CSV table of C-alpha atoms in Angstrom, one decimal:
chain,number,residue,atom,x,y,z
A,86,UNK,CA,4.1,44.7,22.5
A,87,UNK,CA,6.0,43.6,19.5
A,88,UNK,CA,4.1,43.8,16.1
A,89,UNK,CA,4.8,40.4,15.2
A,90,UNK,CA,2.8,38.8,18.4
A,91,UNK,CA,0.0,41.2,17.2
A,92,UNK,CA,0.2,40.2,13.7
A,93,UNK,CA,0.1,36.5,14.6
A,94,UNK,CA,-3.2,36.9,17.1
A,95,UNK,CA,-4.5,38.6,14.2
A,96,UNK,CA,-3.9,35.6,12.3
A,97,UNK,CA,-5.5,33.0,14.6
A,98,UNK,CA,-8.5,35.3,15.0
A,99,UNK,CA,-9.3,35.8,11.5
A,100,UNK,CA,-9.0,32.1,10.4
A,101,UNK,CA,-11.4,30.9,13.2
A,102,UNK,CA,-13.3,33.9,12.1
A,103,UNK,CA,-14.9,32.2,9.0
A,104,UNK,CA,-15.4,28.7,10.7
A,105,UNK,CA,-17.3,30.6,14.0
A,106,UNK,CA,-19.1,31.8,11.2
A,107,UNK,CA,-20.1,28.4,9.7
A,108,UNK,CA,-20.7,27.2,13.3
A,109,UNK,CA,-23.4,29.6,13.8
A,110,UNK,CA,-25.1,28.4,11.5
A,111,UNK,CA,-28.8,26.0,11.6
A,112,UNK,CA,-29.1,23.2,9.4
A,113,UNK,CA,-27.0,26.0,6.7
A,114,UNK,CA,-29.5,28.6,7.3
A,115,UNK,CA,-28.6,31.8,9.4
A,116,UNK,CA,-31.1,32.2,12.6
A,117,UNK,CA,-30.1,35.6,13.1
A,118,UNK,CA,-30.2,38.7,11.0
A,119,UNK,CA,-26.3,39.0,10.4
A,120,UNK,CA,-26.3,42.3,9.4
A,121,UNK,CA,-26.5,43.0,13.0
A,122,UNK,CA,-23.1,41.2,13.3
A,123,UNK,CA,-21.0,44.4,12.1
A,124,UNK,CA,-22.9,46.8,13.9
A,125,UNK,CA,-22.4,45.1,17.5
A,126,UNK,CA,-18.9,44.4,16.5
A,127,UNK,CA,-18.3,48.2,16.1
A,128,UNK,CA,-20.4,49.2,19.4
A,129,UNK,CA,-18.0,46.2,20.9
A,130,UNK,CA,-14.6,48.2,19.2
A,131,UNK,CA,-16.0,51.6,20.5
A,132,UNK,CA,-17.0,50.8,24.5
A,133,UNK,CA,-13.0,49.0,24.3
A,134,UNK,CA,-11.7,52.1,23.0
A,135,UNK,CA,-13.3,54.0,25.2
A,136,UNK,CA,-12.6,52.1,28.4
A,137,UNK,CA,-8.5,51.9,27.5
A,138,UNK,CA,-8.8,55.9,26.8
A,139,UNK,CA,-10.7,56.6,30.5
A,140,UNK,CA,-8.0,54.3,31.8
A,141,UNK,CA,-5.3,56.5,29.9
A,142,UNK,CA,-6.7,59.5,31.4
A,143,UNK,CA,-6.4,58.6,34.6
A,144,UNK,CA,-2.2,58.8,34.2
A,145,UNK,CA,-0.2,62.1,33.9
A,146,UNK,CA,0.1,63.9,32.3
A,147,UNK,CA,-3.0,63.4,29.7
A,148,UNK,CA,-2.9,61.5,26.7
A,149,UNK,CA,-2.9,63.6,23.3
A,150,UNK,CA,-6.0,64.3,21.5
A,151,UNK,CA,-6.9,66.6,18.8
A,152,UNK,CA,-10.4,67.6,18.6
A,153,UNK,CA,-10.5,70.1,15.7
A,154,UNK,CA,-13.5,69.6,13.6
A,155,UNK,CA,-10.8,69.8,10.3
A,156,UNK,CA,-8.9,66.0,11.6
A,157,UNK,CA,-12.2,64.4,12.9
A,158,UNK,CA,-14.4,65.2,9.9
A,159,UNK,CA,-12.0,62.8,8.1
A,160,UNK,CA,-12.6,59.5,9.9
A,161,UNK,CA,-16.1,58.8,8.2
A,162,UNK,CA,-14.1,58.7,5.0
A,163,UNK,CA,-12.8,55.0,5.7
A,164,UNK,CA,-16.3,54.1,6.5
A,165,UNK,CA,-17.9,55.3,3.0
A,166,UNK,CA,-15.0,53.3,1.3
A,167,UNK,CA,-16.0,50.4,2.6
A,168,UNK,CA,-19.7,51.4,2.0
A,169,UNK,CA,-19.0,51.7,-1.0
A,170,UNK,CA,-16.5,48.5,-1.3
A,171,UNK,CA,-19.2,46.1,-0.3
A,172,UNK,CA,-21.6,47.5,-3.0
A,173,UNK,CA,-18.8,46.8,-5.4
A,174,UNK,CA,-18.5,43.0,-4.0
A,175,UNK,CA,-22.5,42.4,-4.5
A,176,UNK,CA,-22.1,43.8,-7.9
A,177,UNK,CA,-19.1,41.9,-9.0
A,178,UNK,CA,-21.0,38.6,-7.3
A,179,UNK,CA,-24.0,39.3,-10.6
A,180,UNK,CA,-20.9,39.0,-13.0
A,181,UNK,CA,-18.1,36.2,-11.9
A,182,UNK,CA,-18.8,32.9,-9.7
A,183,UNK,CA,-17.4,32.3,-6.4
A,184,UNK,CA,-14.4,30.7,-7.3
A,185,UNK,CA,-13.4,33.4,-9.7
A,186,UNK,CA,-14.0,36.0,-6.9
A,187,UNK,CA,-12.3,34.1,-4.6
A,188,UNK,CA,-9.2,34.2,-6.8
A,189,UNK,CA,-9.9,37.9,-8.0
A,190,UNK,CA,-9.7,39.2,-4.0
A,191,UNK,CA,-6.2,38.5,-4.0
A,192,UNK,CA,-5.5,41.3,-6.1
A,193,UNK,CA,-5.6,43.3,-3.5
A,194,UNK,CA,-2.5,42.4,-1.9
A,195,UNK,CA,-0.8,43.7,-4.9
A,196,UNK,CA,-3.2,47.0,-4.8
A,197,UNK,CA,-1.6,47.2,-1.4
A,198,UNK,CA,1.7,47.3,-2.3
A,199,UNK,CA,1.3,49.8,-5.0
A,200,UNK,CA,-1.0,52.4,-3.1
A,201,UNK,CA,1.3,51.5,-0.4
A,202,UNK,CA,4.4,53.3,-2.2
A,203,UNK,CA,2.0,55.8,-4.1
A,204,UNK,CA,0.5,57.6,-1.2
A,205,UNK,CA,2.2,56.7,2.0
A,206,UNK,CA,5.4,56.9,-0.1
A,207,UNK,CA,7.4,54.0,1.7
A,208,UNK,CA,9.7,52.3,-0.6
A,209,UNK,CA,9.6,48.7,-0.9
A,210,UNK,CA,13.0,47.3,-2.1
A,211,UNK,CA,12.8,44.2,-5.2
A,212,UNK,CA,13.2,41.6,-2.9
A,213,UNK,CA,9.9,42.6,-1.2
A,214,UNK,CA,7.7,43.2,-4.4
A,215,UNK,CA,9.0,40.1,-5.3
A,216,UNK,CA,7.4,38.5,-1.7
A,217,UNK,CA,4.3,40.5,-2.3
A,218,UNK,CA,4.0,39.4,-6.0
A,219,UNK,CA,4.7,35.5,-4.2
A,220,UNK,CA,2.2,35.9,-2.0
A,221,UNK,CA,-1.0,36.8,-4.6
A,222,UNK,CA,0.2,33.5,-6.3
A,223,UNK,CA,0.9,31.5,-3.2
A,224,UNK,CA,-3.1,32.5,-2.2
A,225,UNK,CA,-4.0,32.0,-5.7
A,226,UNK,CA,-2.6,28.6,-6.2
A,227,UNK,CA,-4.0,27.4,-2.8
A,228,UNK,CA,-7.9,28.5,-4.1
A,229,UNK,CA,-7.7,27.6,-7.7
A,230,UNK,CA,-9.7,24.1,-8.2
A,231,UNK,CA,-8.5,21.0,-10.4
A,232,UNK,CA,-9.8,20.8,-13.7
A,233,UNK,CA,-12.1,17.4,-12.1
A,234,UNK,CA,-13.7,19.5,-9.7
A,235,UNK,CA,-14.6,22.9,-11.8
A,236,UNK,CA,-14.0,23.9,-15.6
A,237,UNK,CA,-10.6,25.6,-15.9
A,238,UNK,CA,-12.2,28.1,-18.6
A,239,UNK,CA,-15.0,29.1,-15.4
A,240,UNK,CA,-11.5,31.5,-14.5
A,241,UNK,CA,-12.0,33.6,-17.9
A,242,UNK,CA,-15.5,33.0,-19.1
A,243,UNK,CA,-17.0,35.6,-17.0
A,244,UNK,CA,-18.4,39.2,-18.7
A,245,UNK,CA,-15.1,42.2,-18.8
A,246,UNK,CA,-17.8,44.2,-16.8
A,247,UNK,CA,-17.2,41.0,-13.9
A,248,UNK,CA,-13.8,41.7,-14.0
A,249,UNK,CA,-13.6,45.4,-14.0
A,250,UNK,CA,-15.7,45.5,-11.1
A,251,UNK,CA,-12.9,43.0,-9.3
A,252,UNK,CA,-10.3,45.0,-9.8
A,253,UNK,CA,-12.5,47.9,-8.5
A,254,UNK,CA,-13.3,46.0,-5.4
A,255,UNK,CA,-9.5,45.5,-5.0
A,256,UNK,CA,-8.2,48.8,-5.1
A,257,UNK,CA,-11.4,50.1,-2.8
A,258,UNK,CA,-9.9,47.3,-0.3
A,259,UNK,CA,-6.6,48.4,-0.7
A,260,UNK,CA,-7.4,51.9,-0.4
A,261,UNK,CA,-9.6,52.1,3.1
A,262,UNK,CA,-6.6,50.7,4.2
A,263,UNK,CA,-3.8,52.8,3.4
A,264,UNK,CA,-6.0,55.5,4.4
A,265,UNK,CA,-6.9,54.1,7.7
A,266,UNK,CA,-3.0,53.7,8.3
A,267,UNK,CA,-2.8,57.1,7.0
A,268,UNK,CA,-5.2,59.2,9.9
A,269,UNK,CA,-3.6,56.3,12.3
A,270,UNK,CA,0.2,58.1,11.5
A,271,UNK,CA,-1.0,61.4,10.7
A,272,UNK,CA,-0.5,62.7,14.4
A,273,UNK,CA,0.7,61.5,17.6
A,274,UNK,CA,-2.6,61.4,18.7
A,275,UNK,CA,-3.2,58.3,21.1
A,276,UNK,CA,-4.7,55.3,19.3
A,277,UNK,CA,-8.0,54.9,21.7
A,278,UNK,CA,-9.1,58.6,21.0
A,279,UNK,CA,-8.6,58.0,17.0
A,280,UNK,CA,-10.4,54.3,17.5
A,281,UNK,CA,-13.1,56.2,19.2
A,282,UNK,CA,-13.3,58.7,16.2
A,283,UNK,CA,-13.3,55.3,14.2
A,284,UNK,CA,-15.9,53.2,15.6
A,285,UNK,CA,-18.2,55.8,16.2
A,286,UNK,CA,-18.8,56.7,12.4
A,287,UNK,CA,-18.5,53.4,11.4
A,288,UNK,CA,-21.3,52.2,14.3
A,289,UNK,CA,-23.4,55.3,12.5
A,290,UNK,CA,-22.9,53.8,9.2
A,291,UNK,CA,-23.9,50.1,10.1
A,292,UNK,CA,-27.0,51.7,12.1
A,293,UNK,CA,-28.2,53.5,8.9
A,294,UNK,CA,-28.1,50.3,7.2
A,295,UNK,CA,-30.0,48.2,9.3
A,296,UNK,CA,-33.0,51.2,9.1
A,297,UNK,CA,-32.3,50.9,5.3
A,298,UNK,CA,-32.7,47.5,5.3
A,299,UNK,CA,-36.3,48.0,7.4
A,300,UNK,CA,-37.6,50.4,4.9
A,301,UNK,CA,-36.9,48.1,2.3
A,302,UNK,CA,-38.0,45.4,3.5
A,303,UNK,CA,-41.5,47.4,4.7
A,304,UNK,CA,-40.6,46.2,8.8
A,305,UNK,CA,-41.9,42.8,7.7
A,306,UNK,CA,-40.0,41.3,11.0
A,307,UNK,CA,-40.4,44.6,12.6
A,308,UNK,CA,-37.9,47.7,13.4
A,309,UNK,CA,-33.9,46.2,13.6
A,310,UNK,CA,-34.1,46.8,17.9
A,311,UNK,CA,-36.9,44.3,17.9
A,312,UNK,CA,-35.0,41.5,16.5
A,313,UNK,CA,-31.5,42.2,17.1
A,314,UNK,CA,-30.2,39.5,19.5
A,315,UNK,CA,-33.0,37.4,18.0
A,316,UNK,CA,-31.7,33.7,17.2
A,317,UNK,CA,-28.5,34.5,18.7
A,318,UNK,CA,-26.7,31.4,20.2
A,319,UNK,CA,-23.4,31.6,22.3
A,320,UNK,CA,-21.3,30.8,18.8
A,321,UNK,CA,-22.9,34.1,17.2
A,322,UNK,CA,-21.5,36.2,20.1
A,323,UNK,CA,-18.4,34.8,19.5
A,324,UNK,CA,-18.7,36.0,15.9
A,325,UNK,CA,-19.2,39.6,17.1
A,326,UNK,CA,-16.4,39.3,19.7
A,327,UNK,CA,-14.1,38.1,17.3
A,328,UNK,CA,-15.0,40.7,14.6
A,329,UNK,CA,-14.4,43.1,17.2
A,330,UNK,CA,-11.2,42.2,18.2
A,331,UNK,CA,-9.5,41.8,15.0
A,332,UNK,CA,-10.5,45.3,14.5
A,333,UNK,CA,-9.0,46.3,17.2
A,334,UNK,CA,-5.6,44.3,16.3
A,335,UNK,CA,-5.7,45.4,12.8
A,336,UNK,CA,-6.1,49.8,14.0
A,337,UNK,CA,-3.0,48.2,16.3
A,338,UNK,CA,-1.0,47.0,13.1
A,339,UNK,CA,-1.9,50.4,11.5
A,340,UNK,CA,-0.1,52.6,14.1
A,341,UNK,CA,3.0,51.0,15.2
A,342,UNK,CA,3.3,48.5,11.8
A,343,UNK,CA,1.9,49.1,8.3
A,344,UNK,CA,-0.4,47.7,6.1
A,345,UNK,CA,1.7,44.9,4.2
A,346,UNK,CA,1.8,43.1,8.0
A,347,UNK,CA,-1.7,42.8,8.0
A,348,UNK,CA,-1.8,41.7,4.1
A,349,UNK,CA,0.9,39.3,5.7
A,350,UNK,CA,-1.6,38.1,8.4
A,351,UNK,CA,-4.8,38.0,6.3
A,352,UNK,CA,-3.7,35.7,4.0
A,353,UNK,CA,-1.6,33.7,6.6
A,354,UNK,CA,-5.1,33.7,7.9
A,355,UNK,CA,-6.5,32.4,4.9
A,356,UNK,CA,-4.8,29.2,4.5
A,357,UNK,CA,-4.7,28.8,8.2
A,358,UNK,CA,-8.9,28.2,7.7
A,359,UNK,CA,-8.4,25.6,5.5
A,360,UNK,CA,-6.2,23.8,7.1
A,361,UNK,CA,-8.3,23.6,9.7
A,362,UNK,CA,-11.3,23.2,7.8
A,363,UNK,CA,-9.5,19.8,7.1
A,364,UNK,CA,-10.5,18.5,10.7
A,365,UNK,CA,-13.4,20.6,11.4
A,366,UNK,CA,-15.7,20.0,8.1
A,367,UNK,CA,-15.1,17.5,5.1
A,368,UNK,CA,-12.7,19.6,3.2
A,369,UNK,CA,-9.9,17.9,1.7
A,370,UNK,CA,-6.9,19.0,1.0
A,371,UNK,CA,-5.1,19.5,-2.3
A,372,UNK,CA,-1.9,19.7,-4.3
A,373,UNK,CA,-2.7,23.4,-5.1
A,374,UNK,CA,-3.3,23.7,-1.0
A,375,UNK,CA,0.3,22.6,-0.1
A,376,UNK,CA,1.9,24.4,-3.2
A,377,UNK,CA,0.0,27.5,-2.1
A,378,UNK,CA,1.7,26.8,1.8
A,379,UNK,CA,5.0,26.7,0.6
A,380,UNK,CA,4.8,29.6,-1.7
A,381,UNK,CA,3.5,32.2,1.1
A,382,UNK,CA,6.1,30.9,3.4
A,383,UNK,CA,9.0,31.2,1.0
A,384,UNK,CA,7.3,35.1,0.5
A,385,UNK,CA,7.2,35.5,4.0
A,386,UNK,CA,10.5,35.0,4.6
A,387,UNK,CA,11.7,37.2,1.6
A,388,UNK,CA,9.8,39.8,2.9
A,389,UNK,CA,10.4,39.9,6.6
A,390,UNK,CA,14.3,38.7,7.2
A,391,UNK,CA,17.3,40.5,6.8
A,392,UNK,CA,19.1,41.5,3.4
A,393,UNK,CA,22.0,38.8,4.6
A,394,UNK,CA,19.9,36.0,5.2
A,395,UNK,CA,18.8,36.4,1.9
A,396,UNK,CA,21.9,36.7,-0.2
A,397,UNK,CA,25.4,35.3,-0.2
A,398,UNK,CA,27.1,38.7,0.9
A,399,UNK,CA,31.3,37.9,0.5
A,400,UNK,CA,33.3,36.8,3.2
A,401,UNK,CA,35.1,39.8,4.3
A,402,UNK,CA,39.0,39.7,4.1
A,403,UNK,CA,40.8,40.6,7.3
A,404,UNK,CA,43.9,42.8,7.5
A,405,UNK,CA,46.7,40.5,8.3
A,406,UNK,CA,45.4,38.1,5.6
A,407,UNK,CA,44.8,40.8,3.3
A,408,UNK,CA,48.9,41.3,4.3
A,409,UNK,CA,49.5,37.9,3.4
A,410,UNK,CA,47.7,37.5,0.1
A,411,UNK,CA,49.7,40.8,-0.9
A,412,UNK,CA,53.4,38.9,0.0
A,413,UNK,CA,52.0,36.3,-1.9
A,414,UNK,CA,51.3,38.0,-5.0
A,415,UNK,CA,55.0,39.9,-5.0
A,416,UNK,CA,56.4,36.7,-4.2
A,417,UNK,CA,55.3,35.1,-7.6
A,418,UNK,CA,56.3,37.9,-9.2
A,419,UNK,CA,59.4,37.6,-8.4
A,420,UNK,CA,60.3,34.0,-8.9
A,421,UNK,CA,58.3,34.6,-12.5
């Protein structure tokens, strides 16, 4: 399967992602405790993986799979990043509104880039960090608000601490990636045994939250398996299905691509959403919105197509005109 047909499912999947989400909801009110959504979204990602891998093992020879406590012991590390990452967000959330943290998430397609060429050590030539660098303000244009709808000075009235903590939340982003892509290429291990490996901590992680959440919260509504498919509607499956399968794209993208395609997608993603949103709910659509489009579409092309698409390379000189120019040359010579 070619990467760019996974990168573009990716893209329709995460865009409807956020409006499924919106759909699910009652009269703006959730029904359902949706910290349940992750953790059925990772069982969903783990009985997948596991299915493909019993299909795998039923060829010859036998797919590759390294089961030394030294390479599993670290796949919980992506897990506690993003732990840890989504602490960051609530904390950054006391500091800056949500406009400002919209626009402050985009950072971390330019985090991306640089732990991209710091730890995988893939070089990224000018024309591309020039794409990347197009794309944070294409994204940045399409969210930023006219000075009628929100105060322009909202952007920079917000405590350092608000945007210390954004940056933070950026390069935590950026980095559970890059490492994901890192355990993805570190062997030739196939990619259902390393999802399984995945899913399974990150299913242990979301579990432990939910029996955090029921200590603090003293099991008012009861332990988390007494409520967990309660006020679920056929919309809030689809949430968990579609959670679980852009997982299962994006651990895709991070074997056989890298993690700039699926900066590419996400943000294709995002402004796919509000187009959308344009016919679904009663947004309307802006200058900043179509300045936005045109921007990421101008980086994706910078990024993605060949060197001499790009430039005006010289028209090359063939020999026997080469021959020709030369007897021209001696011929003015000569009559000079």
């Amino acid at each position: 399967m070619q990467w760019y047909l996974v990168a573009t499912l990716l893209t329709v999947l995460t865009s409807s992602q956020g409006i499924l989400t919106s759909l699910s909801q009652t009269n703006g009110t959730y029904k359902y405790d949706y910290a349940t959504v992750p953790f059925l979204a990772e069982v969903f990602k783990l009985a997948v993986s596991s299915l493909l891998l019993w299909k795998e093992c039923q060829k010859s020879p036998l797919p590759k799979m390294t089961t030394e406590w030294k390479t599993v012991s670290l796949y919980p590390i992506p897990s506690v990043i993003y732990l840890i990452h989504n602490n960051v967000q609530f904390a950054t959330l006391t500091f800056v509104d949500t406009s400002t943290y919209q626009i402050m998430g985009n950072l971390k397609i330019v985090t991306t880039g640089i732990l991209f060429r710091l730890f995988l050590g893939r070089k990224l030539s000018n024309l591309q960090w020039m794409a990347i660098m197009l794309l944070a303000v294409g994204t940045t244009t399409s969210q930023v608000k006219g000075c009628g709808e929100a105060s322009c000075d909202s952007l920079f009235s917000a405590p350092i601490q608000g945007y210390m903590l954004g940056v933070l939340s950026a390069c935590l982003s950026a980095l559970a990636g890059i490492y994901t892509e890192f355990l993805m290429k570190k062997n030739n291990d196939t990619l259902y045994w390393q999802n399984i490996q995945l899913y399974t901590f990150g299913s242990i992680f979301n579990l432990a939250k939910l029996i955090v959440d029921d200590f603090r919260g003293g099991f008012e509504n009861g332990p988390w398996w007494h409520r967990i498919f309660n006020g679920y509607t056929v919309t809030t499956w689809l949430v968990v299905l579609n959670l679980g399968s852009t997982g299962l794209l994006v651990s895709w993208l991070m074997k056989h691509a890298d993690n700039i395609v699926k900066v590419y997608s996400t943000s294709m993603a995002m402004l796919l959403t509000m187009i959308l949103s344009t016919f679904l709910f009663s947004f309307k659509p802006t200058l900043q919105l179509f300045l936005g489009i045109i921007i990421c579409m101008m980086s994706l092309h910078m990024y993605f197509a060949p060197p001499n698409m790009l430039l005006d390379m010289p028209l090359t000189v063939k020999p026997d005109e080469e021959e020709r120019l030369i007897e021209v040359s001696v011929d003015r010579r000569t009559h000079s």
